[in-house]
CSV table of C-alpha atoms in Angstrom, one decimal:
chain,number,residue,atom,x,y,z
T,24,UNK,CA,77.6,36.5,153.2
T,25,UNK,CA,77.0,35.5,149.4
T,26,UNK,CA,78.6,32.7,148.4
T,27,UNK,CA,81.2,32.4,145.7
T,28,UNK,CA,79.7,32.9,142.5
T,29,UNK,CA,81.1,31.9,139.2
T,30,UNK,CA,81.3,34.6,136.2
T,31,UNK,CA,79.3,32.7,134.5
T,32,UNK,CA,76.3,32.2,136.2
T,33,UNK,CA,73.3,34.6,136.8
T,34,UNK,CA,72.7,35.6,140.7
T,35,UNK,CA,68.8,35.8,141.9
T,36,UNK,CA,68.2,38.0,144.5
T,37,UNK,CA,64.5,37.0,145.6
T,38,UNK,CA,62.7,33.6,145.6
T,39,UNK,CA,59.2,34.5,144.9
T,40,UNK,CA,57.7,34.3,141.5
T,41,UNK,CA,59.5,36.9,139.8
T,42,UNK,CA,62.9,35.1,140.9
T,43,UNK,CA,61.8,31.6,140.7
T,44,UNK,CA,60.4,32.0,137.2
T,45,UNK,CA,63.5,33.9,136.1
T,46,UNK,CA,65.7,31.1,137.4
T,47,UNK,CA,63.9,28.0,136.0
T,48,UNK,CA,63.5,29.6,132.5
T,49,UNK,CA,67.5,30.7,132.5
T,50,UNK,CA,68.0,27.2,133.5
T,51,UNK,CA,65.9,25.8,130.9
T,52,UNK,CA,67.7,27.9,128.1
T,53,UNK,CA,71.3,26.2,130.0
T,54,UNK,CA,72.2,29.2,132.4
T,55,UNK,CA,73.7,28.5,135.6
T,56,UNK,CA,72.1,30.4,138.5
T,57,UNK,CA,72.4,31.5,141.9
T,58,UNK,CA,69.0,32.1,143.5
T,59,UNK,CA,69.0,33.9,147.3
T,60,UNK,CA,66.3,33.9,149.5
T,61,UNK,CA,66.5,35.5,152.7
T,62,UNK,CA,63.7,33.6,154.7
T,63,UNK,CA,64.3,31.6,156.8
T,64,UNK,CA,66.4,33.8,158.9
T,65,UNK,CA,64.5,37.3,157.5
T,66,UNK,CA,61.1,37.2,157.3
T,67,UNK,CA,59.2,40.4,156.0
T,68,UNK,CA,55.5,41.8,157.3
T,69,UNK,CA,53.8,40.0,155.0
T,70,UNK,CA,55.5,36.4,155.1
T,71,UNK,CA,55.3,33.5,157.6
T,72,UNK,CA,56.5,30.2,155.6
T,73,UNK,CA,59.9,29.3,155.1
T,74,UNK,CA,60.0,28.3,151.5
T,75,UNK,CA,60.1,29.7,148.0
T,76,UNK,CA,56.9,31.7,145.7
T,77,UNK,CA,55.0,32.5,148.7
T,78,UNK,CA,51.6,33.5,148.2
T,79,UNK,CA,49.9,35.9,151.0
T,80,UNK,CA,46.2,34.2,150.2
T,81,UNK,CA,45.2,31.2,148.3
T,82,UNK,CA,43.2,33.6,145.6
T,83,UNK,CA,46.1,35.5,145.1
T,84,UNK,CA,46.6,34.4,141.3
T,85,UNK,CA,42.7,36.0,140.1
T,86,UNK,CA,40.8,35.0,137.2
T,87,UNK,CA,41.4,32.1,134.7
T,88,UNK,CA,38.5,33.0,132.8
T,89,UNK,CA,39.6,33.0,129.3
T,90,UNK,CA,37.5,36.5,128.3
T,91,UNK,CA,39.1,38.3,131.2
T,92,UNK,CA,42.7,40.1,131.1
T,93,UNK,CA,43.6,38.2,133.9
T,94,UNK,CA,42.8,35.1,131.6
T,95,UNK,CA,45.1,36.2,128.9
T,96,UNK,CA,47.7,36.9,130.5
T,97,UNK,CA,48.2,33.4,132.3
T,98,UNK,CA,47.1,31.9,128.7
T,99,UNK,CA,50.2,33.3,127.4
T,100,UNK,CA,52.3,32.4,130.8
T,101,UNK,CA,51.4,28.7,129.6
T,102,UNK,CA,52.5,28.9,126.7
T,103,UNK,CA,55.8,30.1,127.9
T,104,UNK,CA,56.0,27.4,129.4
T,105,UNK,CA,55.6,29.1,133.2
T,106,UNK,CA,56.7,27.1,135.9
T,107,UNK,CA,54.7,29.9,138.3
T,108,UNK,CA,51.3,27.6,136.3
T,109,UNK,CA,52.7,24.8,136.4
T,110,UNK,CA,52.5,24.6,139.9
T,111,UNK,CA,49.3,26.4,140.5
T,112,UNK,CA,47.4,23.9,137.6
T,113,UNK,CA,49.0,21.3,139.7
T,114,UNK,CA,48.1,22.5,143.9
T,115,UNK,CA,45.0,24.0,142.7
T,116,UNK,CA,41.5,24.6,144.9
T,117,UNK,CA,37.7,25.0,143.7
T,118,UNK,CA,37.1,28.9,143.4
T,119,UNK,CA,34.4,29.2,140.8
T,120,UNK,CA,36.5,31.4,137.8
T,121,UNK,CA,39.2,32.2,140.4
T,122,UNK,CA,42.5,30.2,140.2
T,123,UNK,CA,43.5,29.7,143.6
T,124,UNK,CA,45.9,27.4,145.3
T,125,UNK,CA,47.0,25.9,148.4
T,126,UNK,CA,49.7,27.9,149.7
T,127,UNK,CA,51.4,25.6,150.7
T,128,UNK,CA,51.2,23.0,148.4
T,129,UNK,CA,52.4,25.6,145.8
T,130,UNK,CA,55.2,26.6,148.0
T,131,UNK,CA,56.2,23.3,147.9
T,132,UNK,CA,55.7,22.6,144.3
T,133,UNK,CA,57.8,25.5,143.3
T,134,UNK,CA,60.6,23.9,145.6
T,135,UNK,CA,60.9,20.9,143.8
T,136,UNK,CA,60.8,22.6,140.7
T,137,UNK,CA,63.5,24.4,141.5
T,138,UNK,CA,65.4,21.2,142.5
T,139,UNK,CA,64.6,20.0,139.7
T,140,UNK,CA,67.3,21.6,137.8
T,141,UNK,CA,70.8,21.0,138.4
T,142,UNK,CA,72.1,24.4,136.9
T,143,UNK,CA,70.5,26.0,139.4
T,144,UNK,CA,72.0,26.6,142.8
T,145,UNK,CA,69.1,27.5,145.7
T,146,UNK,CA,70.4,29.4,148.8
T,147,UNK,CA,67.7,29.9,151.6
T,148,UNK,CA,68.5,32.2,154.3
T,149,UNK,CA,71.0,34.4,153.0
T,150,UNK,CA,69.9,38.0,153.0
T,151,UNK,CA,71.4,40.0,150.0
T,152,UNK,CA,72.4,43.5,151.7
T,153,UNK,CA,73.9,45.2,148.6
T,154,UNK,CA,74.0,45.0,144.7
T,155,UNK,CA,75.9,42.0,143.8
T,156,UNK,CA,78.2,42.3,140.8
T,157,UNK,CA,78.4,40.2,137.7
T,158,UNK,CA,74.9,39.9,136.1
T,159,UNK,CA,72.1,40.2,138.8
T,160,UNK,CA,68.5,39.8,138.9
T,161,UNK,CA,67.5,41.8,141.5
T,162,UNK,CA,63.5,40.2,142.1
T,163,UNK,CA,62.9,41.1,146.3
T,164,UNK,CA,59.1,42.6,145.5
T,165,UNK,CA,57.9,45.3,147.0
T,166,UNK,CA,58.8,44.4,151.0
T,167,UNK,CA,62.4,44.1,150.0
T,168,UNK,CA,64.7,44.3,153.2
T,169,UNK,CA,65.7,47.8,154.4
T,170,UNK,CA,69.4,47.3,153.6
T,171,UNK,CA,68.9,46.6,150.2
T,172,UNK,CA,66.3,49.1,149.5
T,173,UNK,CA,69.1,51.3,151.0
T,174,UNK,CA,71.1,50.3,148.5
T,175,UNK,CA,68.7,51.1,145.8
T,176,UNK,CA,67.9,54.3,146.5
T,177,UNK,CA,71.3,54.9,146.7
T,178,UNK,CA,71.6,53.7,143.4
T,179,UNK,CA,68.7,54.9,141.7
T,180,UNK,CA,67.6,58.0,143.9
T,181,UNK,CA,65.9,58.3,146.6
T,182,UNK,CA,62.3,58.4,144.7
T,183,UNK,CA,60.1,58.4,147.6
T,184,UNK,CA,57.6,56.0,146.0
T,185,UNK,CA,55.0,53.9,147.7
T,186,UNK,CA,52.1,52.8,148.4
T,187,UNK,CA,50.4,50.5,151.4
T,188,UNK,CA,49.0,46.7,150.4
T,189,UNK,CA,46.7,45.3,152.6
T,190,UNK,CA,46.1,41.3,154.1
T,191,UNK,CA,42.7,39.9,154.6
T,192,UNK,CA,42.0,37.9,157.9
T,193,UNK,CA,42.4,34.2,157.7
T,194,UNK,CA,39.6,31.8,159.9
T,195,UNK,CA,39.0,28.9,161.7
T,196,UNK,CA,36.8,26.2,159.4
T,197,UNK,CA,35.7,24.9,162.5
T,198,UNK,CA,34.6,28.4,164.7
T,199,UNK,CA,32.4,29.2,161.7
T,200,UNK,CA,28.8,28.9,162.6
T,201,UNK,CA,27.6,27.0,159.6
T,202,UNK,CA,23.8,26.6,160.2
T,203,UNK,CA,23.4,30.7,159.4
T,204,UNK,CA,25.7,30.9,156.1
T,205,UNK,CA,25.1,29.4,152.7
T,206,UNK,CA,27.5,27.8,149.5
T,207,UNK,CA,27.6,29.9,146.1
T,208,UNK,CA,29.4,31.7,143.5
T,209,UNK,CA,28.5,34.4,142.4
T,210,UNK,CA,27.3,34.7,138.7
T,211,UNK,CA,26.6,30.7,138.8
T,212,UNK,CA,30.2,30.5,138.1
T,213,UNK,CA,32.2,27.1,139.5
T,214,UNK,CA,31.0,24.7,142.1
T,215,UNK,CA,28.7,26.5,144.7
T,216,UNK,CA,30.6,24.9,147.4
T,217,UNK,CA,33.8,27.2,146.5
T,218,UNK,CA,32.4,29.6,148.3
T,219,UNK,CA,30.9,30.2,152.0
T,220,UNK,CA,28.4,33.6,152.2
T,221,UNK,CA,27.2,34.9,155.3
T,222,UNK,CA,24.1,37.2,154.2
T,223,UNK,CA,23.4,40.8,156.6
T,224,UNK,CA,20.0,42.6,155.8
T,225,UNK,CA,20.5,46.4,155.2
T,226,UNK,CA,20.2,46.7,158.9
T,227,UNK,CA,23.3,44.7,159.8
T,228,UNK,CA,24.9,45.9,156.9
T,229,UNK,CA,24.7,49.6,157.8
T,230,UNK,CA,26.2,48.5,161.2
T,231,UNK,CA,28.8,46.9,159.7
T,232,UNK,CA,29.8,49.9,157.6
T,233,UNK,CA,29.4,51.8,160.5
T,234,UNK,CA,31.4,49.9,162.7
T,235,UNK,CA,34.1,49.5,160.5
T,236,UNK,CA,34.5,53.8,160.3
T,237,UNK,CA,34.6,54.1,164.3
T,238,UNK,CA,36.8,51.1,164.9
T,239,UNK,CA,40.4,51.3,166.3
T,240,UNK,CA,42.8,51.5,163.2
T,241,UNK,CA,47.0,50.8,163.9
T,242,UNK,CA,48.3,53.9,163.9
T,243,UNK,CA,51.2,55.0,161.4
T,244,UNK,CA,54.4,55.8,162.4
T,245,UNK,CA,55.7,59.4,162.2
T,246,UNK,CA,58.0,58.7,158.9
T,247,UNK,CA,55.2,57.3,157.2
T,248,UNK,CA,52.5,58.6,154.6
T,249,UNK,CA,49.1,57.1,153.3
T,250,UNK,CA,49.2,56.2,150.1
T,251,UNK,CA,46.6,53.5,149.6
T,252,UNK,CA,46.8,51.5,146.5
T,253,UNK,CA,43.5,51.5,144.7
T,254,UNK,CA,43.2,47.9,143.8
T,255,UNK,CA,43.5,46.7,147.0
T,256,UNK,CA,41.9,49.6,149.9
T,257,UNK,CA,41.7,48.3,153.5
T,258,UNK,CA,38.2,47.2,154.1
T,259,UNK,CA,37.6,50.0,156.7
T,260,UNK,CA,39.0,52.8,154.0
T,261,UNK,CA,36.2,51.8,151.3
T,262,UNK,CA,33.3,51.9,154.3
T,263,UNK,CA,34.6,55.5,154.7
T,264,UNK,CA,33.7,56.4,151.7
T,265,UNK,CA,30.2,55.8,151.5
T,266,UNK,CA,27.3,53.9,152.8
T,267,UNK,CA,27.0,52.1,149.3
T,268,UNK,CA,30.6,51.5,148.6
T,269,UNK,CA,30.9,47.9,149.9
T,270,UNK,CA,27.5,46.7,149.1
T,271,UNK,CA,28.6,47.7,145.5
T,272,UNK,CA,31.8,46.4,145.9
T,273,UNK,CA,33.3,43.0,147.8
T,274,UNK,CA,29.9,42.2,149.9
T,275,UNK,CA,27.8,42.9,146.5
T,276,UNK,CA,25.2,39.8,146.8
T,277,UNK,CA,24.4,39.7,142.7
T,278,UNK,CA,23.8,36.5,142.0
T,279,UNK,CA,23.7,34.7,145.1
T,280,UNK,CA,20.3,33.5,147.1
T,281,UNK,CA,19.7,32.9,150.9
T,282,UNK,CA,16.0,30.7,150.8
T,283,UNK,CA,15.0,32.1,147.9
T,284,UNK,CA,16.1,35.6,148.6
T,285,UNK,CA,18.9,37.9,147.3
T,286,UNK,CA,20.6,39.3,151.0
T,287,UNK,CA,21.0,42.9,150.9
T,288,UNK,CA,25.0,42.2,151.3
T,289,UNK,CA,26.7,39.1,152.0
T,290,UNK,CA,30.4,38.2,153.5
T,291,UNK,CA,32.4,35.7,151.3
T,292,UNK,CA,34.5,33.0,152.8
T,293,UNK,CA,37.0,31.4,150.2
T,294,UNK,CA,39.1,28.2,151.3
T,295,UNK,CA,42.9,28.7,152.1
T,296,UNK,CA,43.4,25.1,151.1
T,297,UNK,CA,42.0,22.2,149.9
T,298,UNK,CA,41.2,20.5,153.5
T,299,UNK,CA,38.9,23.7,154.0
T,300,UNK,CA,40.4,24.0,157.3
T,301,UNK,CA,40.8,27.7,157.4
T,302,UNK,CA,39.0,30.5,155.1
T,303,UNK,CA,39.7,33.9,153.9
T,304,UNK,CA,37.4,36.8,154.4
T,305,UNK,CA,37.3,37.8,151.0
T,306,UNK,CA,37.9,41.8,150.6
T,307,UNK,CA,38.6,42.5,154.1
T,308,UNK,CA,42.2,43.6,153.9
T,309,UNK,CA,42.5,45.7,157.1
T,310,UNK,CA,44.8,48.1,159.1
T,311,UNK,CA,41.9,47.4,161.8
T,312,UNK,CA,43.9,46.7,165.5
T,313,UNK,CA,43.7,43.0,166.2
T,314,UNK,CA,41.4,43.3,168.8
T,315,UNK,CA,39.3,45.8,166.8
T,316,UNK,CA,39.0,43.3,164.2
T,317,UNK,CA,37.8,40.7,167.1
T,318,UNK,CA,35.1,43.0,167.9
T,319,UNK,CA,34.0,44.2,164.6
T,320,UNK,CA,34.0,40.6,162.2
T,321,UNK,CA,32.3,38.7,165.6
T,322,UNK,CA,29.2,40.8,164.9
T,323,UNK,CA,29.0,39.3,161.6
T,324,UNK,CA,26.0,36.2,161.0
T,325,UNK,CA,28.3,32.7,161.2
T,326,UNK,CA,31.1,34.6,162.5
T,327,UNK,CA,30.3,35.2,166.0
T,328,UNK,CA,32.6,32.7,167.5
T,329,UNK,CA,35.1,32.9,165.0
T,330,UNK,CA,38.9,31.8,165.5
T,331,UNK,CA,41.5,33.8,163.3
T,332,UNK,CA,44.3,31.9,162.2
T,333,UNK,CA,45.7,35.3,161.2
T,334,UNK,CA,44.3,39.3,161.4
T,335,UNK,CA,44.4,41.2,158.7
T,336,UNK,CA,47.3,43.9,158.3
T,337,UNK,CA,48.7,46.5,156.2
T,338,UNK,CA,52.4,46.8,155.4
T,339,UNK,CA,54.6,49.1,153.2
T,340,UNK,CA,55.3,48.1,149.7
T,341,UNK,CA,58.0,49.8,147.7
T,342,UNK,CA,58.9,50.3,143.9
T,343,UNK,CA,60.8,51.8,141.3
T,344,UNK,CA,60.2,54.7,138.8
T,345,UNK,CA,61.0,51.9,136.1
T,346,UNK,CA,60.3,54.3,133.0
T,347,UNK,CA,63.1,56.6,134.8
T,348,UNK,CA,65.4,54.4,135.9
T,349,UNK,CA,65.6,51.3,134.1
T,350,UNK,CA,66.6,50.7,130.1
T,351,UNK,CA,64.6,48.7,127.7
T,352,UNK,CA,66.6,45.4,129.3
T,353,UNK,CA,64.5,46.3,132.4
T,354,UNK,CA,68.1,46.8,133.7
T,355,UNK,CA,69.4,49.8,135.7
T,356,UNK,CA,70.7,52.9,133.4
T,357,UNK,CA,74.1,53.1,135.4
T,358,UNK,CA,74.1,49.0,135.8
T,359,UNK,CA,73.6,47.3,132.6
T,360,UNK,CA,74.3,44.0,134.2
T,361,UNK,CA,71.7,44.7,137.4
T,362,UNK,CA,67.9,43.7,136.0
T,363,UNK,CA,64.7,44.2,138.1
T,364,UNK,CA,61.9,41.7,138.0
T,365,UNK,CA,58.5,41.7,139.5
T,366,UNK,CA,56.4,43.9,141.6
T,367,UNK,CA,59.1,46.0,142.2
T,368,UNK,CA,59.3,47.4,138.8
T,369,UNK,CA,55.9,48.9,139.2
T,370,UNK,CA,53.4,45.5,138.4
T,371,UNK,CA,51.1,44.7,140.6
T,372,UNK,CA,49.9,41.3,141.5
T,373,UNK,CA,51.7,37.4,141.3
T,374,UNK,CA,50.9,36.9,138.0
T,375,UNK,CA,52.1,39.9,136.8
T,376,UNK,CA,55.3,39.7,138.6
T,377,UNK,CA,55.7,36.0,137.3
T,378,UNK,CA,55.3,37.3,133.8
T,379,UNK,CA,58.1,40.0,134.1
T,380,UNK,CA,60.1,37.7,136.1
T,381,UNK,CA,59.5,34.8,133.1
T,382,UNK,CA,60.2,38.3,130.8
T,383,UNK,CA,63.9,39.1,132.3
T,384,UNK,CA,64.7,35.2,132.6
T,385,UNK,CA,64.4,35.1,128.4
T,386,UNK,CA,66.0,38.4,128.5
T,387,UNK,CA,69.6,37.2,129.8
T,388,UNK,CA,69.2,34.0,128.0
T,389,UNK,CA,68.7,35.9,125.2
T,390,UNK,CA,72.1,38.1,125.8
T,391,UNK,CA,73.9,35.4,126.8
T,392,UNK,CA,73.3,33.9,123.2
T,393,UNK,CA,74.7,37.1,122.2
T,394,UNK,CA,71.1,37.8,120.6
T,395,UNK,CA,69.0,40.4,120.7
T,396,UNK,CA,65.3,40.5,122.4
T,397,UNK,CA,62.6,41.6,121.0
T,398,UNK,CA,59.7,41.5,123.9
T,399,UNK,CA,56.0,40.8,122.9
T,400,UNK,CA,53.9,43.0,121.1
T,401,UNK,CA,51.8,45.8,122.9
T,402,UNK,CA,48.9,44.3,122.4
T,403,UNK,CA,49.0,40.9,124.0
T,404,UNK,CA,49.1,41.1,128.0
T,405,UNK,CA,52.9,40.6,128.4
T,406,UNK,CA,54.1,42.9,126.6
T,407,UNK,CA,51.3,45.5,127.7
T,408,UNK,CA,52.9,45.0,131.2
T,409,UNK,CA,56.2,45.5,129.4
T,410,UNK,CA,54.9,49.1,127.7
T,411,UNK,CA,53.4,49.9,131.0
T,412,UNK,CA,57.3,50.0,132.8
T,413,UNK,CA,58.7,50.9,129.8
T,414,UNK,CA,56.9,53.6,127.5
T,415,UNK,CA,54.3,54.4,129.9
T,416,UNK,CA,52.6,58.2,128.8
T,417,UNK,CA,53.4,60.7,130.9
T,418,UNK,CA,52.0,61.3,134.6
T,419,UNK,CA,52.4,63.1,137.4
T,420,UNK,CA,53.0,59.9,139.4
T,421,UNK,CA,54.1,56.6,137.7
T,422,UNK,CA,52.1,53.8,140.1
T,423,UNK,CA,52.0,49.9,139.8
T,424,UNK,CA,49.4,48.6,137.5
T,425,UNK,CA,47.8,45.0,137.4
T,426,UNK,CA,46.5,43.9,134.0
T,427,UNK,CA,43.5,45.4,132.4
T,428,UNK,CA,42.3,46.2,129.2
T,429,UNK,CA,43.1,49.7,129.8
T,430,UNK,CA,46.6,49.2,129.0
T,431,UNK,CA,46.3,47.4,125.7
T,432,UNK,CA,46.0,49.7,122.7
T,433,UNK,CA,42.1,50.4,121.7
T,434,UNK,CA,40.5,48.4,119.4
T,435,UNK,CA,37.4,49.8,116.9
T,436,UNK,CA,34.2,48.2,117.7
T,437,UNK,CA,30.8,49.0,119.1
T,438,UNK,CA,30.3,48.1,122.9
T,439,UNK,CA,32.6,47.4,125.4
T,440,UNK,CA,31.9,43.7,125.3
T,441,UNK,CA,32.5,43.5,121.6
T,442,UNK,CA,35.8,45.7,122.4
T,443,UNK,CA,37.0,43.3,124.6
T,444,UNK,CA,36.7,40.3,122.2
T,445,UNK,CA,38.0,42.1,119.4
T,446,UNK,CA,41.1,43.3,121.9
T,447,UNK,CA,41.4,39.2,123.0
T,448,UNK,CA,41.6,37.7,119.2
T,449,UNK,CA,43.6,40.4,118.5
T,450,UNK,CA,46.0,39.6,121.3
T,451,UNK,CA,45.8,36.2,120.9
T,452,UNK,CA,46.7,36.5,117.5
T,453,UNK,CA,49.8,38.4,118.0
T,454,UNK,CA,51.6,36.2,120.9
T,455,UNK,CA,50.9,33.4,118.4
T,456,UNK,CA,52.8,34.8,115.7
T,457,UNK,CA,55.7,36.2,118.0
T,458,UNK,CA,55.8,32.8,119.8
T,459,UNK,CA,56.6,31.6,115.8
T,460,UNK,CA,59.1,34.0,115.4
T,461,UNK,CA,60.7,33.2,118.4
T,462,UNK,CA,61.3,29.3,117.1
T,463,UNK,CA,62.7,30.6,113.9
């Protein structure tokens, strides 16, 4: 059961990084809050820990680099003042460009941030099976609980949307065979220790592929349908569709060397924390069966003995038709009090769901201050991201979208490298002068 909630305080359904960032900004601007998290006594496919902003790998957050949209977008998280990079600045781990974290570590950072504020109320293990009422933030992600997606559908239509994520295996540091694997980044970026490569010649590499198409995948259930999404296909989908695929794409060797030789492919290894106690298999999300994936990754050089501290697996993520359903508050037509934040508006990846939940928190604060919000402009990375839910063009099938250039208005320049730069100071530019409007 929820607990009592005042009328005057905001109620969080959701303690990942949509909800968290929502609640610490609302408490920031002096809204009370009631934030509900249903783990401990719920957990869903994808989860294991028992506390708040859980990440599902340590590189989960992507590129800081500050010519990439990934890099904008968390440039103008921090000066949001995001809690979501607070903590990852503060429980981060050596990945070249990447910003990754220990998961743990930012788990628990997150926590104490969350304590850290006395208007906000934090209730773990409390699963939310319907809409509250008052003014509600609902911020589940796209593996909210079967009860409440009930409850949504009912609400909103029963939109059959979906699509399937995927998990990478987690190892053993100490089952990896070091001698026959190598440190490096690729593209010279970061420390060359960030990163642990074990290099296949086109002979192992075309076993590999081919292994991968004739292992034992988990089977679907009856009810379900495949509906991969692009950014993230299982390992064993990409070898499907073509020899070259994967030597193109995650086991591409560019700018890596084995004794003075480029490998034909390599496997990266990126540390899950910063004891480098366990590693991630970089790119091999899988629906392989457990003991297929045994079989298959064992055959790979330094992984022969291998120990995984978890198999890879695909799970079911749901979202909303957010240009349908939801008004320019990001709040549900029939519900003006209800928001959605997060991934289960239709953004794809943490950072993008911290944005939107860090969007919705200023949002209510906003309303609350019987004041009007006007979100950022289209062409910084926020409020492309807002466009995107809002005012996307129509499609036969609205999908979830991480950040790219792609959806920022097109800027007039010759080359794509000069159209990216022109598309950053232009970008930059404008979240500077919002940011100025805002203080006004």
């Amino acid at each position: 059961m929820i607990h009592a909630i005042p009328n005057h305080s905001v109620t969080i359904v959701g303690a990942g990084l949509a909800g968290c960032e929502a609640a610490i900004q609302l408490a920031i601007a002096g809204v009370p809050v009631d934030l509900y998290e249903m783990k401990p006594k719920v957990f869903s496919p994808a989860h294991c820990m028992e506390g708040p902003a859980e990440l599902v790998c340590s590189n989960s957050l992507k590129s800081d680099s500050p010519d990439t949209a990934h890099g904008l977008l968390k440039s103008e998280l921090r000066a949001l003042g995001s809690a979501v990079m607070r903590a990852a600045h503060e429980t981060r781990v050596p990945a070249g460009s990447a910003l990754a974290v220990d998961r743990n570590a930012f788990s628990m950072k997150m926590k104490m941030l969350l304590a850290g504020h006395s208007l906000i109320r934090y209730y773990s293990g409390v699963e939310v099976e319907s809409i509250p009422g008052g003014d509600v933030i609902i911020a589940t992600g796209p593996l909210t609980s079967q009860s409440l997606t009930i409850a949504l559908q009912q609400t909103v239509g029963d939109q059959d949307l979906h699509f399937y994520d995927a998990l990478a295996p987690i190892i053993d540091a100490e089952s990896i065979e070091f001698d026959k694997i190598f440190e490096g980044s690729r593209w010279g970026k970061g420390d060359p220790s960030d990163y642990l490569n074990c290099p296949l010649s086109k002979e192992e590499y075309l076993q590999l592929v081919l292994s991968l198409r004739n292992a034992e995948k988990t089977p679907l259930h009856g009810f379900e349908k495949v509906s991969y999404f692009e950014g993230c296909l299982p390992i064993e989908v990409m070898a499907e569709r073509g020899d070259d695929v994967l030597a193109f794409g995650p086991l591409r060797p560019v700018g890596l060397e084995c004794q003075g030789k480029r490998p034909y492919a390599v496997v990266q290894l990126r540390s899950e924390n910063r004891q480098r106690t366990a590693f991630n298999m970089v790119g091999f999300q899988t629906k392989l069966t457990h003991s297929a994936q045994k079989e298959v990754f064992r055959k790979i050089p330094g992984l022969n003995r291998v120990r995984f501290l978890r198999f890879g697996a695909v799970h079911r993520n749901m979202y909303i038709n957010a240009p349908d359903v939801l008004t320019d508050d990001l709040a549900l037509k029939n519900f003006p009090n209800v928001r959605l934040a997060g991934q289960i508006t239709g953004v794809e990846g943490y950072v993008e769901s911290a944005a939107m939940g860090l969007l919705v928190g200023l949002m209510v604060a906003k309303r609350r201050m019987g004041k009007n919000f006007v979100p950022p402009p289209g062409d910084t990375a926020m409020g492309a991201l807002y466009r995107h839910i809002r005012q996307s063009t129509p499609r036969k099938k609205y999908e979830p979208m991480n950040i790219h250039f792609g959806l920022l208005p097109q800027v007039k320049a010759k080359g794509k490298k000069a159209r990216r730069q022109a598309a950053l100071e232009r970008a930059r530019s404008s979240m500077l002068t919002w940011l100025r409007k805002r203080e006004t």
